[in-house]
JSON list of C-alpha atoms in Angstrom, two decimals:
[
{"chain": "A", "resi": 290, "resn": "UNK", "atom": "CA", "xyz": [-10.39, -46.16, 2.66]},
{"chain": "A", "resi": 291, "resn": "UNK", "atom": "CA", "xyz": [-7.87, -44.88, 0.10]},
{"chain": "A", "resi": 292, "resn": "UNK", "atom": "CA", "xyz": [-8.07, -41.84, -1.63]},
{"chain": "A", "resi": 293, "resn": "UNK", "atom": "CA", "xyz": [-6.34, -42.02, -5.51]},
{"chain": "A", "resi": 294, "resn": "UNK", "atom": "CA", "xyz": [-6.08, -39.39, -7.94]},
{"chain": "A", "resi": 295, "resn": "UNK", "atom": "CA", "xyz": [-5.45, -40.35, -11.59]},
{"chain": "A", "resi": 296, "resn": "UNK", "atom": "CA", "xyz": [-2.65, -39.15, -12.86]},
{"chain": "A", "resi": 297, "resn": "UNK", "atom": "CA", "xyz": [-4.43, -36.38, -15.73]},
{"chain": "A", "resi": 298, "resn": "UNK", "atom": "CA", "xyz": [-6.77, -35.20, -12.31]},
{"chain": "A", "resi": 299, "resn": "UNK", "atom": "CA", "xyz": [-3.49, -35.10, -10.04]},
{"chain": "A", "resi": 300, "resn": "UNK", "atom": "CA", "xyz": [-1.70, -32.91, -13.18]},
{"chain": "A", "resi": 301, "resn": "UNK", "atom": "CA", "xyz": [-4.91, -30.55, -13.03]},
{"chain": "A", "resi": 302, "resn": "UNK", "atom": "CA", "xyz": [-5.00, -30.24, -9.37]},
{"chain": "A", "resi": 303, "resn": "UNK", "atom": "CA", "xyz": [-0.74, -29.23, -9.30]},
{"chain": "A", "resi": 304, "resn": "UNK", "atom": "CA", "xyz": [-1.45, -26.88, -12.20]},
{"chain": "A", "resi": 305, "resn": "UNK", "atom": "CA", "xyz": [-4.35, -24.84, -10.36]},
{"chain": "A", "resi": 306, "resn": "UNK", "atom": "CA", "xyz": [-2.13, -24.73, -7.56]},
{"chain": "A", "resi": 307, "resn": "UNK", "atom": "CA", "xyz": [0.94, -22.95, -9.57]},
{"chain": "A", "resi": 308, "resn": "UNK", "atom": "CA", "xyz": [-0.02, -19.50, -10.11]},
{"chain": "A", "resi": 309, "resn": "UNK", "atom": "CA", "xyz": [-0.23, -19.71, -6.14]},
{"chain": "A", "resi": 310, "resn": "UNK", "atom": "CA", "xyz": [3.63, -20.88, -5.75]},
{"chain": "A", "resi": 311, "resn": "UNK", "atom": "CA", "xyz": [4.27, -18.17, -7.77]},
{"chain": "A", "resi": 312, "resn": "UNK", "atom": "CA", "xyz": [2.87, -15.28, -6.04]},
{"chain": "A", "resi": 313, "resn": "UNK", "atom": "CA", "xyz": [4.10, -16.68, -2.91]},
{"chain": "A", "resi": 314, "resn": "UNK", "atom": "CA", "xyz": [7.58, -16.45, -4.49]},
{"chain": "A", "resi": 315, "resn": "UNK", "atom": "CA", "xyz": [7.52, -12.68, -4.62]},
{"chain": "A", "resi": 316, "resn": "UNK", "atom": "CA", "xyz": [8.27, -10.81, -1.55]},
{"chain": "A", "resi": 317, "resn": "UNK", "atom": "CA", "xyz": [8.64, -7.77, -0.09]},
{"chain": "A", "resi": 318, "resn": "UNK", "atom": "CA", "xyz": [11.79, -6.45, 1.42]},
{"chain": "A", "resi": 319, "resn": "UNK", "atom": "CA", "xyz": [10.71, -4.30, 4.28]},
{"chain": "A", "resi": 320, "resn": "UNK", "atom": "CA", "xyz": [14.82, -3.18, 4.92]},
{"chain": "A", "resi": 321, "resn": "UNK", "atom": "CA", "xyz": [14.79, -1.98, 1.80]},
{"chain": "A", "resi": 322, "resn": "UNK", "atom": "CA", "xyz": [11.27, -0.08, 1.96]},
{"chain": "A", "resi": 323, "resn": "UNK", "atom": "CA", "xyz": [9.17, 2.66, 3.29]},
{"chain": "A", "resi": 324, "resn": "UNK", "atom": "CA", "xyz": [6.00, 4.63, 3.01]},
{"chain": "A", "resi": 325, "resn": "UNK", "atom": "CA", "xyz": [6.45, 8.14, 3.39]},
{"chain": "A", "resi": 326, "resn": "UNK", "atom": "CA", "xyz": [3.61, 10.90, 4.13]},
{"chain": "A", "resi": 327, "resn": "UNK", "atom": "CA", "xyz": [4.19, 14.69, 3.82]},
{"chain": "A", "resi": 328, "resn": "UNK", "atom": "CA", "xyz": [1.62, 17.02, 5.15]},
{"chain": "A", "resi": 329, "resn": "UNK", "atom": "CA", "xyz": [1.78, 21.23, 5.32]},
{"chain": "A", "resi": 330, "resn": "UNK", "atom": "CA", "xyz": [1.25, 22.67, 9.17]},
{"chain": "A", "resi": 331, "resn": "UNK", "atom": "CA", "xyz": [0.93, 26.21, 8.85]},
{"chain": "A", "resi": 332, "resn": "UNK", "atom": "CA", "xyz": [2.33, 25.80, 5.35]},
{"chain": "A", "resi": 333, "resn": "UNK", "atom": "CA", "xyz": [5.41, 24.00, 6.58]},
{"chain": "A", "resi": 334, "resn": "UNK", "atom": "CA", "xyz": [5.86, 20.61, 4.82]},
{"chain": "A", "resi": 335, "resn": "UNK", "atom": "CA", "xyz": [6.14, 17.61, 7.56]},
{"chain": "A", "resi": 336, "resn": "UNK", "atom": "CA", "xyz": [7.12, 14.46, 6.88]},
{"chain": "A", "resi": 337, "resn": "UNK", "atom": "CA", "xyz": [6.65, 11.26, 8.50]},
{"chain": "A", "resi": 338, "resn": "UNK", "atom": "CA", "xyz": [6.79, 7.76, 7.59]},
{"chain": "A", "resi": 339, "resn": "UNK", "atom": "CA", "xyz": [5.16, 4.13, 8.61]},
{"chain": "A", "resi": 340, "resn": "UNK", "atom": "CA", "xyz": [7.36, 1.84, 10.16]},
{"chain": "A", "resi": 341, "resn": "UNK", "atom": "CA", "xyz": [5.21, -1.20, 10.12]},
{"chain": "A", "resi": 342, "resn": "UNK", "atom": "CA", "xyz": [3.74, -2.19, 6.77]},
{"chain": "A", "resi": 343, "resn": "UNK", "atom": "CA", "xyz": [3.14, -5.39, 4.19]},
{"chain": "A", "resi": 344, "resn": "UNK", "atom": "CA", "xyz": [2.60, -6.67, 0.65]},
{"chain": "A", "resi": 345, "resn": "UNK", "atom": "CA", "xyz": [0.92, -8.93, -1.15]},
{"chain": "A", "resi": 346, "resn": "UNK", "atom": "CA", "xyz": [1.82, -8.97, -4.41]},
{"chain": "A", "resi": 347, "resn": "UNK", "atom": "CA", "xyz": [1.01, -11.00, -7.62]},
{"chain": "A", "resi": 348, "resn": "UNK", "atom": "CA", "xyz": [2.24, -9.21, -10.47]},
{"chain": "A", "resi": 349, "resn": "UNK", "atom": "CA", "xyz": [2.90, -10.43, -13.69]},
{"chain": "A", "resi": 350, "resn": "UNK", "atom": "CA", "xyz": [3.85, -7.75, -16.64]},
{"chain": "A", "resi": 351, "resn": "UNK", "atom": "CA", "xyz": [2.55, -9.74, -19.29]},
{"chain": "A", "resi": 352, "resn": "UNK", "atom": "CA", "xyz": [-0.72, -10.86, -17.64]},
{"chain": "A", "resi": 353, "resn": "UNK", "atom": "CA", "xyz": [-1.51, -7.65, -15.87]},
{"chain": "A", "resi": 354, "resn": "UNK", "atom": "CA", "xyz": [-5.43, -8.42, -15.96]},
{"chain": "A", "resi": 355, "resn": "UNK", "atom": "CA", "xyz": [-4.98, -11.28, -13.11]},
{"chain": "A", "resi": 356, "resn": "UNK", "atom": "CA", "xyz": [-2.20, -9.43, -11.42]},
{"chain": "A", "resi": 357, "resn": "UNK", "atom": "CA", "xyz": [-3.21, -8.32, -7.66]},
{"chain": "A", "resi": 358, "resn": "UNK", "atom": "CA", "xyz": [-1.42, -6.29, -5.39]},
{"chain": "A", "resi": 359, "resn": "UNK", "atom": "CA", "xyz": [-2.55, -5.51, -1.96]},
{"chain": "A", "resi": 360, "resn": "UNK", "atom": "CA", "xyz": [-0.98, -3.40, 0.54]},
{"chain": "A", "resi": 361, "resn": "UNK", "atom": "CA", "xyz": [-1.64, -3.16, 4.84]},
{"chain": "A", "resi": 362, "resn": "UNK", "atom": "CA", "xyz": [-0.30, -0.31, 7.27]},
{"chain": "A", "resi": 363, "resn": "UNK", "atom": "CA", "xyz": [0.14, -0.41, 10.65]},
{"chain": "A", "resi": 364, "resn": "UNK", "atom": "CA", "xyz": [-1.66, 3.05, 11.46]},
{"chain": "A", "resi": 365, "resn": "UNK", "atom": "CA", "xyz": [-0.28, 3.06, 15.06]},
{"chain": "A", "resi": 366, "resn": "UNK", "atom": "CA", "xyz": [3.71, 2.93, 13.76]},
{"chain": "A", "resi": 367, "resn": "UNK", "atom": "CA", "xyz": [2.83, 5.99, 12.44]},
{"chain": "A", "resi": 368, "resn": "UNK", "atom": "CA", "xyz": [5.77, 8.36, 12.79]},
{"chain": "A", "resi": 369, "resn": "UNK", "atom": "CA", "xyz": [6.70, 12.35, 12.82]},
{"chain": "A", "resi": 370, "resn": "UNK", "atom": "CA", "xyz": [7.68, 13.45, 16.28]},
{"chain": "A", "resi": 371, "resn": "UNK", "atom": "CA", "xyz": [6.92, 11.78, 19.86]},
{"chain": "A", "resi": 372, "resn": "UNK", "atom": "CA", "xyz": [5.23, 14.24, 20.35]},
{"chain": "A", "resi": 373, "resn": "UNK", "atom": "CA", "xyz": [2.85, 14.22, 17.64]},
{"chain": "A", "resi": 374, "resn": "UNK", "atom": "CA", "xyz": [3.00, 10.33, 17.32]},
{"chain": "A", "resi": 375, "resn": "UNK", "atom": "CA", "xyz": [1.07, 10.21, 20.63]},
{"chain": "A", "resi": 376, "resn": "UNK", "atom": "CA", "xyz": [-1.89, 12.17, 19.38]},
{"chain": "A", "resi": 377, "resn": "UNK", "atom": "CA", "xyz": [-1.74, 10.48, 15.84]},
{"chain": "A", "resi": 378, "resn": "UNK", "atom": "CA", "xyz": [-2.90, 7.23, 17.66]},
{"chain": "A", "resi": 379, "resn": "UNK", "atom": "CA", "xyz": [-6.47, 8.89, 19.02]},
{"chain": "A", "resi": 380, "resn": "UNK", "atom": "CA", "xyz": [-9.76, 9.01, 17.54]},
{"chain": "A", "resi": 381, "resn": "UNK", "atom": "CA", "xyz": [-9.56, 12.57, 16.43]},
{"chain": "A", "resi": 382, "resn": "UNK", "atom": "CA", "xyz": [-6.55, 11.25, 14.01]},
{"chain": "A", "resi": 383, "resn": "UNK", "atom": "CA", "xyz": [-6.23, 7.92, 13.00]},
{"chain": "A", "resi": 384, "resn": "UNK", "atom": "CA", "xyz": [-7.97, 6.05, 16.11]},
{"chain": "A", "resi": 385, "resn": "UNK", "atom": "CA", "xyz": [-5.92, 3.09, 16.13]},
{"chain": "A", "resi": 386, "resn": "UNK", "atom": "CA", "xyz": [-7.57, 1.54, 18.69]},
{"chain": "A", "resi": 387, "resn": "UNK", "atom": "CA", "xyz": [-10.78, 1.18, 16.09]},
{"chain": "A", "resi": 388, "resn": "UNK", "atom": "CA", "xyz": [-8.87, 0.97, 13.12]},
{"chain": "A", "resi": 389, "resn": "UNK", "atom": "CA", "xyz": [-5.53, -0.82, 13.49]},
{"chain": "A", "resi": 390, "resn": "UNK", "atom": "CA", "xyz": [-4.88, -0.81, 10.12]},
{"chain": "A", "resi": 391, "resn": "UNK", "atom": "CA", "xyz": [-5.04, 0.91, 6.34]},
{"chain": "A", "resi": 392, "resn": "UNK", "atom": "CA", "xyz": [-5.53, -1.30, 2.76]},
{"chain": "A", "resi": 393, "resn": "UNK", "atom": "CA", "xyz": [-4.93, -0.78, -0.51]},
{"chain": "A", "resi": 394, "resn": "UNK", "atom": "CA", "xyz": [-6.49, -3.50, -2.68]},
{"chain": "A", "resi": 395, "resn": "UNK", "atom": "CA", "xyz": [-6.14, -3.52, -7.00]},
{"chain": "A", "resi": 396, "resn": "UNK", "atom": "CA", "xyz": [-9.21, -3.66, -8.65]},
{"chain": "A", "resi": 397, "resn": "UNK", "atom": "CA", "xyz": [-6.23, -2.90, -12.24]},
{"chain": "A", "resi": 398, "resn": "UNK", "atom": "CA", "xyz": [-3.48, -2.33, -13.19]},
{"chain": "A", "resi": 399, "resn": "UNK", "atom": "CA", "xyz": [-2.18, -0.17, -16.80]},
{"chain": "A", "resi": 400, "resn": "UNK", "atom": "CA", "xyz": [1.16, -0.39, -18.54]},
{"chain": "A", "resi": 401, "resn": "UNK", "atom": "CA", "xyz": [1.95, 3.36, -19.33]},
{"chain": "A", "resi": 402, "resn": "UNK", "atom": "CA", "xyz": [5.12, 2.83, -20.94]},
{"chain": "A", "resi": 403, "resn": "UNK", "atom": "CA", "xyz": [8.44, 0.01, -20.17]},
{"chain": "A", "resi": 404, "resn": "UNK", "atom": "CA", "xyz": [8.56, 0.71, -16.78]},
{"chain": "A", "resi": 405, "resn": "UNK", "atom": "CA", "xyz": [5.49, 2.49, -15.51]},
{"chain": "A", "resi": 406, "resn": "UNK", "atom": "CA", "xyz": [2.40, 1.28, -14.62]},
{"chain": "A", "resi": 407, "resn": "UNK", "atom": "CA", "xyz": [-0.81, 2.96, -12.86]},
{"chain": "A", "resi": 408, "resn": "UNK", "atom": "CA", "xyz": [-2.33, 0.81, -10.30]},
{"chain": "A", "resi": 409, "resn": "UNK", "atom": "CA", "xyz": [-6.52, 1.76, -9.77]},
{"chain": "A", "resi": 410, "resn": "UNK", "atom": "CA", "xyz": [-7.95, 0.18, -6.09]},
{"chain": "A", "resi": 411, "resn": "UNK", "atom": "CA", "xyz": [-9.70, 0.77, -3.30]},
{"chain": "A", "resi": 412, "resn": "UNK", "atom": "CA", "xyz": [-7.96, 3.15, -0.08]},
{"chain": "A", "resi": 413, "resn": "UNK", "atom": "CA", "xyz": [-9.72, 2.10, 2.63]},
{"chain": "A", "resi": 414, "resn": "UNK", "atom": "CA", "xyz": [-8.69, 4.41, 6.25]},
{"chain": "A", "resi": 415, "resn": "UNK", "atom": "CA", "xyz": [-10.53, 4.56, 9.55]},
{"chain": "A", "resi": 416, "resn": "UNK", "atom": "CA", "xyz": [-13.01, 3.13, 8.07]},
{"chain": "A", "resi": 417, "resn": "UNK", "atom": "CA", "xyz": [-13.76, 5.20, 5.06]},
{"chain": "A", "resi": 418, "resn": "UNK", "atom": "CA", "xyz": [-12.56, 3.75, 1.30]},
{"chain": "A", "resi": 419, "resn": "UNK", "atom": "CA", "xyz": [-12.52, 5.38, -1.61]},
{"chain": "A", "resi": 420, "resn": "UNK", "atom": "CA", "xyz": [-10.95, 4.67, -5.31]},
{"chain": "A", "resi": 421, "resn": "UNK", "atom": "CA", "xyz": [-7.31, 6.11, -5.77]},
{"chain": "A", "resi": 422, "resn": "UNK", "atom": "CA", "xyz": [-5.09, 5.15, -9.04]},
{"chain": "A", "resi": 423, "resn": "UNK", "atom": "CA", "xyz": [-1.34, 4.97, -8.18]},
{"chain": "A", "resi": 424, "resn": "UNK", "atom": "CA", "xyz": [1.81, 5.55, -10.33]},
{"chain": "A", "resi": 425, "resn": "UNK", "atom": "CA", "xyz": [4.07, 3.11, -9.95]},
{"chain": "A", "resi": 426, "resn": "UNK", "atom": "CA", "xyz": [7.44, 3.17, -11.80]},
{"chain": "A", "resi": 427, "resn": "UNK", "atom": "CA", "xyz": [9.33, 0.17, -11.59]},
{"chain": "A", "resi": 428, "resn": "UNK", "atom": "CA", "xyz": [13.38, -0.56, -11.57]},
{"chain": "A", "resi": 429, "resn": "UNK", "atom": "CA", "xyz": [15.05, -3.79, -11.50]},
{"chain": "A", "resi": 430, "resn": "UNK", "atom": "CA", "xyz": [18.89, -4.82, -10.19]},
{"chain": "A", "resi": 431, "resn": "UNK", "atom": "CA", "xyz": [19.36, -8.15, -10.09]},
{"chain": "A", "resi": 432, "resn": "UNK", "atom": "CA", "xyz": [16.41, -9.82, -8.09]},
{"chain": "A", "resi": 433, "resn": "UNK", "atom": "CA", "xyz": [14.78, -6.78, -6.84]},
{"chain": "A", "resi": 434, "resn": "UNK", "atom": "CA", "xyz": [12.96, -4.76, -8.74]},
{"chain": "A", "resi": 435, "resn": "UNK", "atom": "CA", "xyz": [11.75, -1.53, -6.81]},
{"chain": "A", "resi": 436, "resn": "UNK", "atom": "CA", "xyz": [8.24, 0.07, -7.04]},
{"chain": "A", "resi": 437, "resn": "UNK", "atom": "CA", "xyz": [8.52, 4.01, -6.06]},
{"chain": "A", "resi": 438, "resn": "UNK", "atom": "CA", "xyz": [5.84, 6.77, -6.39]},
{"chain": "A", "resi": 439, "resn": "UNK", "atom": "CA", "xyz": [3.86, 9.68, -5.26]},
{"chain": "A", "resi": 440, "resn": "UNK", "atom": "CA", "xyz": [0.15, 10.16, -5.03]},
{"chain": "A", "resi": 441, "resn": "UNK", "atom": "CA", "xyz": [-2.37, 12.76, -3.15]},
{"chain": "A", "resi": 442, "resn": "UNK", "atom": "CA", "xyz": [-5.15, 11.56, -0.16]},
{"chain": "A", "resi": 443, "resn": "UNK", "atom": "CA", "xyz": [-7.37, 14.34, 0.77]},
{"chain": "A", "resi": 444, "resn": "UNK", "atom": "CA", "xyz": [-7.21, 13.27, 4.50]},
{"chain": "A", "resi": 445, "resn": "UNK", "atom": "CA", "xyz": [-10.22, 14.89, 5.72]},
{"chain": "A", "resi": 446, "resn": "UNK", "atom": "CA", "xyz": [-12.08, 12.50, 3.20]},
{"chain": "A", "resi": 447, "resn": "UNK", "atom": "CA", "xyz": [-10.80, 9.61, 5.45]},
{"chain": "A", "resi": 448, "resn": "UNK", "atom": "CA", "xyz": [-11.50, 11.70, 8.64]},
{"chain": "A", "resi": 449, "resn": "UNK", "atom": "CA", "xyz": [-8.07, 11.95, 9.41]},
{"chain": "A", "resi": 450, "resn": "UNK", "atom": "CA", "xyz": [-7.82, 15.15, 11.94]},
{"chain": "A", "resi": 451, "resn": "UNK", "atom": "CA", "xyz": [-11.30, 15.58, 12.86]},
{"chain": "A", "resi": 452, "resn": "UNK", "atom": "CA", "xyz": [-13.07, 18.10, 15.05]},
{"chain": "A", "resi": 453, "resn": "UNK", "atom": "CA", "xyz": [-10.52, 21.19, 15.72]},
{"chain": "A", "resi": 454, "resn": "UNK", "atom": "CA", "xyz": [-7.64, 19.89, 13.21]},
{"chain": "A", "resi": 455, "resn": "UNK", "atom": "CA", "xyz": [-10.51, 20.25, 10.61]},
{"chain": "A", "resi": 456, "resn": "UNK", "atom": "CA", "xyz": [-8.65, 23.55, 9.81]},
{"chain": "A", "resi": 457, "resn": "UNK", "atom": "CA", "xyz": [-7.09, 23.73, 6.25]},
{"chain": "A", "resi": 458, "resn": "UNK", "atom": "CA", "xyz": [-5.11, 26.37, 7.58]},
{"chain": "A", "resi": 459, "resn": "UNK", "atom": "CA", "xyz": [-3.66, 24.51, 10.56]},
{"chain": "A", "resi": 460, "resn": "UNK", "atom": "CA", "xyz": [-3.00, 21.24, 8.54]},
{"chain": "A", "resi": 461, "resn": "UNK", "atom": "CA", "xyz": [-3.10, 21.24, 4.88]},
{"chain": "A", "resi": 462, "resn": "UNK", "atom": "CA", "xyz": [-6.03, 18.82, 3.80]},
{"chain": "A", "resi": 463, "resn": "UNK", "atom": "CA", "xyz": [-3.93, 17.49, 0.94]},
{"chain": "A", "resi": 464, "resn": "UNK", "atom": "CA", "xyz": [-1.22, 14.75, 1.83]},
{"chain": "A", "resi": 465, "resn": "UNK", "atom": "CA", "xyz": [1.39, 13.41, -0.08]},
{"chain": "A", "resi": 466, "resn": "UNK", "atom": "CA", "xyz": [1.93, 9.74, -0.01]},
{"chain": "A", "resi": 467, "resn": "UNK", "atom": "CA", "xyz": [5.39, 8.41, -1.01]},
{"chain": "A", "resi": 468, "resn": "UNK", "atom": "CA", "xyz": [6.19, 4.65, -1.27]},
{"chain": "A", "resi": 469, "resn": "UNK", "atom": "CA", "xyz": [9.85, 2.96, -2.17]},
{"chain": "A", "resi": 470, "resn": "UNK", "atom": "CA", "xyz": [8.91, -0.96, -2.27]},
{"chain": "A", "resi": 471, "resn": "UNK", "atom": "CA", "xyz": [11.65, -3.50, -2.61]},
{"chain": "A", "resi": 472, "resn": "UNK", "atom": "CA", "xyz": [10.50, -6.66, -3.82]},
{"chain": "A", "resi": 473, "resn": "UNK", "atom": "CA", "xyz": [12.24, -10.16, -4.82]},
{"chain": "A", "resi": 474, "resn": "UNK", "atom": "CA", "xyz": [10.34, -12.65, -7.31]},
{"chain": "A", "resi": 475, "resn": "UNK", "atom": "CA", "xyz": [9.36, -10.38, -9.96]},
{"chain": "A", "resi": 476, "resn": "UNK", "atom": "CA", "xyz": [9.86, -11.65, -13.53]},
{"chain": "A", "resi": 477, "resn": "UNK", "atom": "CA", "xyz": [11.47, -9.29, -16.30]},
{"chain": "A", "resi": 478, "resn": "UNK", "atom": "CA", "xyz": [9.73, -6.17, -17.25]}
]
């Protein structure tokens, strides 16, 4: 049996498929990237950073109300001190073994002005999600354009330091959550 497609059915079926090649076409640069997290202990700011992390992006500046970005850590590459990275991976903190990883999915994005944008989704952590917008300001040079910014988690509201390290005044509640995200196949702003 042979399968044909008439030409005006095979055009349709390419065209649905485009925005697809598209998205696929931008990519992050993870050499070029990190995610940052500063917390206060005892009032002392400590940072620390993800090493393992990924990107799914589909944005488009001029369509922003199909544009989708989504956004996986690697809880257990979390990193601030060996010593500290060894608890960080237990239940009390971000229990890896239950909950390998942490998303951020759009639900929309908001031009702000040429180059900044504030992305609303769903933070989703051990388990627990909760709506978060993000500023994003965006630079290009040549084929990379680079998405940086800053925004608060309240970590106990992801259980993040449970039990004992519930204590404000050991470890701030507030966290500060940094990102620098080098990507390739972004159109012009």
């Amino acid at each position: 049996m042979t399968f044909r497609l008439k030409p005006v059915a095979f055009a349709l079926a390419l065209t649905s498929l485009l925005p697809l090649a598209a998205q696929a076409q931008q990519q992050l640069v993870p050499a070029q990237s990190e995610v940052l997290f500063v917390s206060r202990q005892m009032g002392v700011p400590v940072e620390g950073k993800f090493k393992a992390f990924s990107a799914q992006v589909a944005f488009d500046p001029a369509k922003l109300a199909t544009s989708k970005i989504a956004f996986t850590v690697d809880t257990g590459s979390a990193d601030i001190s060996r010593e500290a990275n060894s608890e960080l991976v237990k239940p009390l903190w971000f229990n890896v073994a239950a909950f390998p990883k942490a998303t951020f999915q759009s639900s929309a994005i908001k031009r702000i002005d040429a180059n900044k944008f504030e992305v609303a989704g769903k933070l989703s952590i051990k388990g627990v999600s909760s709506d978060v917008v993000v500023p994003v300001t965006l630079a290009q040079s040549g084929a990379t354009t680079t998405a940086t910014g800053t925004f608060p988690i309240k970590r106990l509201s992801f259980r993040i330091g449970e039990k004992e390290w519930a204590d404000t005044s050991t470890v701030a509640d507030e966290v500060q959550v940094k990102f620098k995200l080098a990507l390739t196949g972004l159109g012009k702003l």
